[in-house]
Short mmCIF file of C-alpha atoms in Angstrom, two decimals:
data_model
loop_
_atom_site.label_atom_id
_atom_site.label_comp_id
_atom_site.label_asym_id
_atom_site.label_seq_id
_atom_site.Cartn_x
_atom_site.Cartn_y
_atom_site.Cartn_z
CA MET A 131 119.42 100.72 147.05
CA MET A 132 116.20 101.73 148.78
CA LYS A 133 118.10 104.64 150.37
CA TYR A 134 119.07 106.03 146.96
CA LEU A 135 115.56 105.60 145.61
CA LEU A 136 114.17 107.54 148.58
CA ILE A 137 116.67 110.38 148.07
CA PHE A 138 115.85 110.50 144.33
CA SER A 139 112.11 110.59 145.03
CA LEU A 140 112.50 113.44 147.55
CA LEU A 141 114.62 115.38 145.05
CA CYS A 142 111.96 115.02 142.33
CA LEU A 143 109.24 116.10 144.74
CA THR A 144 111.25 119.15 145.78
CA LEU A 145 111.80 120.20 142.18
CA ALA A 146 108.13 119.67 141.32
CA CYS A 147 106.97 121.76 144.26
CA LYS A 148 109.44 124.57 143.61
CA LYS A 149 107.58 127.82 143.09
CA GLN A 150 107.55 128.80 139.46
CA GLU A 151 108.36 132.34 138.47
CA VAL A 152 105.30 134.14 137.08
CA PRO A 153 106.08 136.43 134.13
CA THR A 154 104.90 140.02 134.58
CA TYR A 155 104.04 142.69 132.02
CA THR A 156 107.01 145.01 131.51
CA GLY A 157 105.95 147.13 128.51
CA ALA A 158 104.71 150.73 128.53
CA PRO A 159 101.41 151.14 130.42
CA GLY A 160 98.43 151.06 128.08
CA ILE A 161 94.65 150.87 128.06
CA SER A 162 92.11 149.14 125.79
CA PHE A 163 88.40 148.84 125.35
CA TYR A 164 87.11 145.43 126.34
CA ILE A 165 83.98 143.32 126.19
CA ASP A 166 82.93 140.10 127.87
CA LYS A 167 82.79 136.87 125.86
CA PHE A 168 79.20 137.22 124.63
CA GLU A 169 78.98 141.01 124.34
CA PRO A 170 78.92 142.67 120.89
CA ASP A 171 81.86 144.72 119.65
CA SER A 172 79.50 147.29 118.12
CA LEU A 173 76.55 149.18 119.58
CA SER A 174 73.61 151.24 118.42
CA TYR A 175 72.02 154.18 120.19
CA SER A 176 68.92 156.17 119.28
CA PHE A 177 67.50 159.25 120.97
CA ALA A 178 64.09 157.98 119.80
CA PHE A 179 64.22 155.32 122.55
CA SER A 180 64.03 157.97 125.27
CA VAL A 181 60.63 158.31 126.94
CA ASN A 182 61.40 162.02 127.49
CA PRO A 183 63.18 163.98 124.71
CA LYS A 184 66.91 164.49 125.29
CA LEU A 185 69.36 166.94 123.76
CA ARG A 186 72.37 164.85 124.80
CA ASP A 187 73.04 161.47 126.31
CA THR A 188 76.00 159.30 127.31
CA VAL A 189 77.02 155.78 126.31
CA PHE A 190 79.63 154.17 128.57
CA LEU A 191 82.36 151.89 127.20
CA LYS A 192 84.41 149.55 129.38
CA MET A 193 88.18 150.11 129.43
CA ARG A 194 90.95 148.09 131.06
CA VAL A 195 94.60 148.83 131.84
CA VAL A 196 97.35 146.74 130.24
CA GLY A 197 99.99 146.70 132.95
CA ALA A 198 100.01 147.50 136.65
CA ALA A 199 97.96 149.94 138.68
CA ALA A 200 99.56 153.28 139.53
CA ASP A 201 99.61 155.37 142.72
CA HIS A 202 98.43 158.47 140.83
CA ASP A 203 95.62 159.46 138.47
CA ARG A 204 96.33 158.87 134.77
CA LEU A 205 94.99 160.70 131.73
CA ILE A 206 92.88 158.81 129.18
CA LYS A 207 92.34 160.13 125.68
CA VAL A 208 90.25 158.65 122.87
CA LYS A 209 89.69 159.73 119.29
CA ALA A 210 87.43 159.10 116.31
CA GLY A 211 88.86 156.41 114.03
CA VAL A 212 88.59 155.45 110.37
CA GLY A 213 84.99 154.89 109.31
CA THR A 214 83.52 157.66 111.46
CA THR A 215 80.74 159.65 109.80
CA ALA A 216 79.51 161.43 112.94
CA ARG A 217 80.64 165.05 113.34
CA GLN A 218 82.62 166.11 116.38
CA GLY A 219 80.91 168.91 118.28
CA LEU A 220 77.66 168.39 116.37
CA ASP A 221 76.90 164.70 116.92
CA TYR A 222 79.35 163.66 119.62
CA GLU A 223 82.00 164.69 122.15
CA LEU A 224 84.94 162.58 123.36
CA PRO A 225 86.06 164.07 126.68
CA GLU A 226 89.43 163.49 128.30
CA ILE A 227 89.00 161.65 131.60
CA MET A 228 91.23 160.51 134.46
CA LEU A 229 91.81 156.91 135.50
CA PRO A 230 91.80 157.06 139.32
CA ALA A 231 94.89 156.01 141.26
CA GLY A 232 94.89 152.27 141.94
CA ALA A 233 92.22 151.53 139.32
CA LEU A 234 92.61 148.98 136.54
CA THR A 235 89.21 149.49 134.88
CA VAL A 236 87.04 152.49 134.10
CA ARG A 237 83.89 153.34 132.13
CA TYR A 238 84.56 155.86 129.37
CA PRO A 239 81.71 158.32 128.62
CA VAL A 240 80.94 158.84 124.93
CA VAL A 241 78.65 161.89 124.77
CA PHE A 242 76.12 162.03 121.92
CA LEU A 243 74.40 165.25 120.83
CA ASN A 244 70.89 165.11 119.35
CA SER A 245 71.51 166.92 116.06
CA PRO A 246 68.55 167.62 113.69
CA GLU A 247 70.13 165.43 110.97
CA MET A 248 69.75 162.35 113.18
CA LEU A 249 66.02 162.29 112.38
CA SER A 250 66.87 161.02 108.92
CA THR A 251 70.51 159.89 109.11
CA THR A 252 72.31 157.24 111.10
CA PHE A 253 75.84 158.33 111.95
CA ARG A 254 78.70 156.02 112.88
CA LEU A 255 81.34 156.78 115.48
CA VAL A 256 84.43 154.57 115.62
CA VAL A 257 86.13 155.14 118.97
CA GLU A 258 89.84 154.41 119.37
CA VAL A 259 92.30 154.88 122.21
CA ALA A 260 94.64 157.83 121.65
CA LYS A 261 98.07 158.14 123.25
CA SER A 262 98.15 160.39 126.32
CA LYS A 263 101.02 161.47 128.55
CA ASP A 264 100.24 158.48 130.82
CA LEU A 265 98.77 155.69 128.70
CA GLU A 266 99.26 154.25 125.23
CA PRO A 267 96.81 152.16 123.17
CA GLY A 268 96.90 148.73 124.81
CA ALA A 269 97.27 145.28 123.32
CA THR A 270 94.21 143.49 121.92
CA GLY A 271 92.99 139.91 122.00
CA THR A 272 91.41 137.38 124.36
CA GLU A 273 92.20 138.14 127.98
CA ILE A 274 90.97 137.32 131.48
CA ALA A 275 87.99 134.91 131.67
CA GLU A 276 87.73 134.97 127.86
CA SER A 277 86.99 138.69 127.79
CA ILE A 278 88.31 140.45 124.70
CA SER A 279 90.42 143.60 124.50
CA LEU A 280 89.62 145.68 121.42
CA LYS A 281 91.38 148.32 119.37
CA GLU A 282 88.10 150.15 118.71
CA MET A 283 84.38 150.22 119.38
CA LYS A 284 81.76 151.10 116.75
CA ILE A 285 78.56 152.94 117.71
CA ASP A 286 75.72 153.82 115.32
CA VAL A 287 73.68 156.80 116.52
CA SER A 288 70.46 158.38 115.28
CA ASN A 289 67.12 159.77 116.40
CA GLN A 290 65.24 156.92 114.74
CA LEU A 291 63.87 153.69 116.14
CA LEU A 292 66.60 151.31 114.99
CA LYS A 293 66.89 147.61 115.67
CA PRO A 294 68.88 147.31 118.92
CA SER A 295 72.13 145.38 118.82
CA TYR A 296 70.81 143.01 121.51
CA TRP A 297 67.64 142.02 119.58
CA ALA A 298 69.07 138.75 118.24
CA ASP A 299 69.44 137.54 121.82
CA MET A 300 65.79 138.45 122.60
CA GLU A 301 64.16 137.34 119.35
CA SER A 302 62.92 134.10 120.93
CA ALA A 303 60.97 136.20 123.45
CA PHE A 304 59.64 139.02 121.25
CA GLY A 305 59.81 137.73 117.68
CA ASP A 306 60.99 139.63 114.60
CA PHE A 307 61.85 143.29 115.03
CA SER A 308 59.78 146.10 113.57
CA VAL A 309 59.54 149.78 114.43
CA VAL A 310 55.77 149.50 115.02
CA LYS A 311 56.28 146.59 117.41
CA PHE A 312 59.01 148.42 119.28
CA LYS A 313 56.88 151.55 119.69
CA PHE A 314 54.05 149.39 121.01
CA MET A 315 56.41 147.75 123.52
CA ILE A 316 57.59 151.15 124.77
CA GLN A 317 54.01 152.44 125.03
CA VAL A 318 52.77 149.40 126.98
CA THR A 319 55.72 149.03 129.36
CA GLY A 320 57.28 152.48 129.64
CA LEU A 321 60.64 150.77 129.05
CA THR A 322 63.15 151.49 126.30
CA ASP A 323 65.73 148.78 127.03
CA PHE A 324 64.52 145.24 126.43
CA SER A 325 67.90 143.51 126.67
CA TYR A 326 68.29 140.44 128.86
CA GLU A 327 70.62 142.42 131.15
CA ALA A 328 67.83 144.96 131.75
CA LEU A 329 64.90 142.52 132.02
CA GLY A 330 66.45 139.51 133.72
CA LEU A 331 65.03 135.99 133.62
CA ASP A 332 61.67 137.08 135.05
CA GLY A 333 61.18 139.76 132.42
CA TYR A 334 62.34 137.45 129.63
CA TYR A 335 59.48 135.05 130.32
CA ASN A 336 56.77 137.33 131.75
CA LEU A 337 57.00 140.48 129.63
CA PRO A 338 55.94 138.73 126.38
CA VAL A 339 52.80 137.55 128.20
CA LYS A 340 52.01 141.12 129.23
CA LEU A 341 52.57 142.32 125.68
CA ARG A 342 50.36 139.58 124.17
CA ASN A 343 47.55 140.54 126.55
CA ALA A 344 47.93 144.23 125.66
CA LEU A 345 47.96 143.38 121.96
CA GLU A 346 44.78 141.32 122.29
CA GLN A 347 43.06 144.29 123.92
CA TYR A 348 44.35 146.61 121.20
CA GLU A 349 43.04 144.29 118.48
CA LEU A 350 39.60 144.07 120.12
CA ASN A 351 39.34 147.86 119.93
CA ASN A 352 41.20 148.62 116.70
CA GLY A 353 41.77 145.45 114.68
CA PRO A 354 45.22 144.03 113.80
CA LEU A 355 48.28 146.18 114.49
CA MET A 356 50.20 146.24 111.20
CA ASP A 357 53.92 146.91 111.05
CA GLU A 358 55.85 148.87 108.45
CA PHE A 359 56.32 145.69 106.39
CA GLY A 360 52.58 145.08 106.10
CA ASN A 361 52.62 142.19 108.59
CA PRO A 362 50.47 141.94 111.74
CA VAL A 363 52.43 142.49 114.96
CA THR A 364 52.68 139.34 117.08
CA PHE A 365 54.46 138.29 120.29
#
């Protein structure tokens, strides 16, 4: 009896340890935009944030292949989607780029042009993947490490000081957003990006102290700094 029990136990162990077949992706090769778990699916860009005036600038979007890598370069195309108000050739350009051989990810360059209308108008660009000879629009949804593949990315662009998309994450450090406050921050620091990714933990805690000290000096010389809402600027 013990002999049969031993044989049965060994058989179960063998079956349990048998290597399982891992399913692989077999559809047409595609590519999608993607963001990490806590990144926004829409962005804002303003030429007004630049310390030195720019006629054009580039915003990079992360893209990821759905399928296997290839041993040759592959063409990537994108297009403006529904909801776009920006004008191709006047406000933006969407170049065709190549995904290098062996690569599974790439940064796509959205080129913005500083048109005169951006001084008073905020334009929206909805960027979608377009089918190329090598790659189709990829699947969407939650993927590796809870990153998210997207059908489209939305970008608002202007030449005005707009509230950055990351401000909600930094509100505990800098307080409520206002254009006057933001201009003061740029003037004091020489920076235009106050996101956590740009500042890091040290900047998150120390930069507000620097700004409070600068504001105190400003108020000694000029009185309270009032924002566009009629409220005194505070940090």
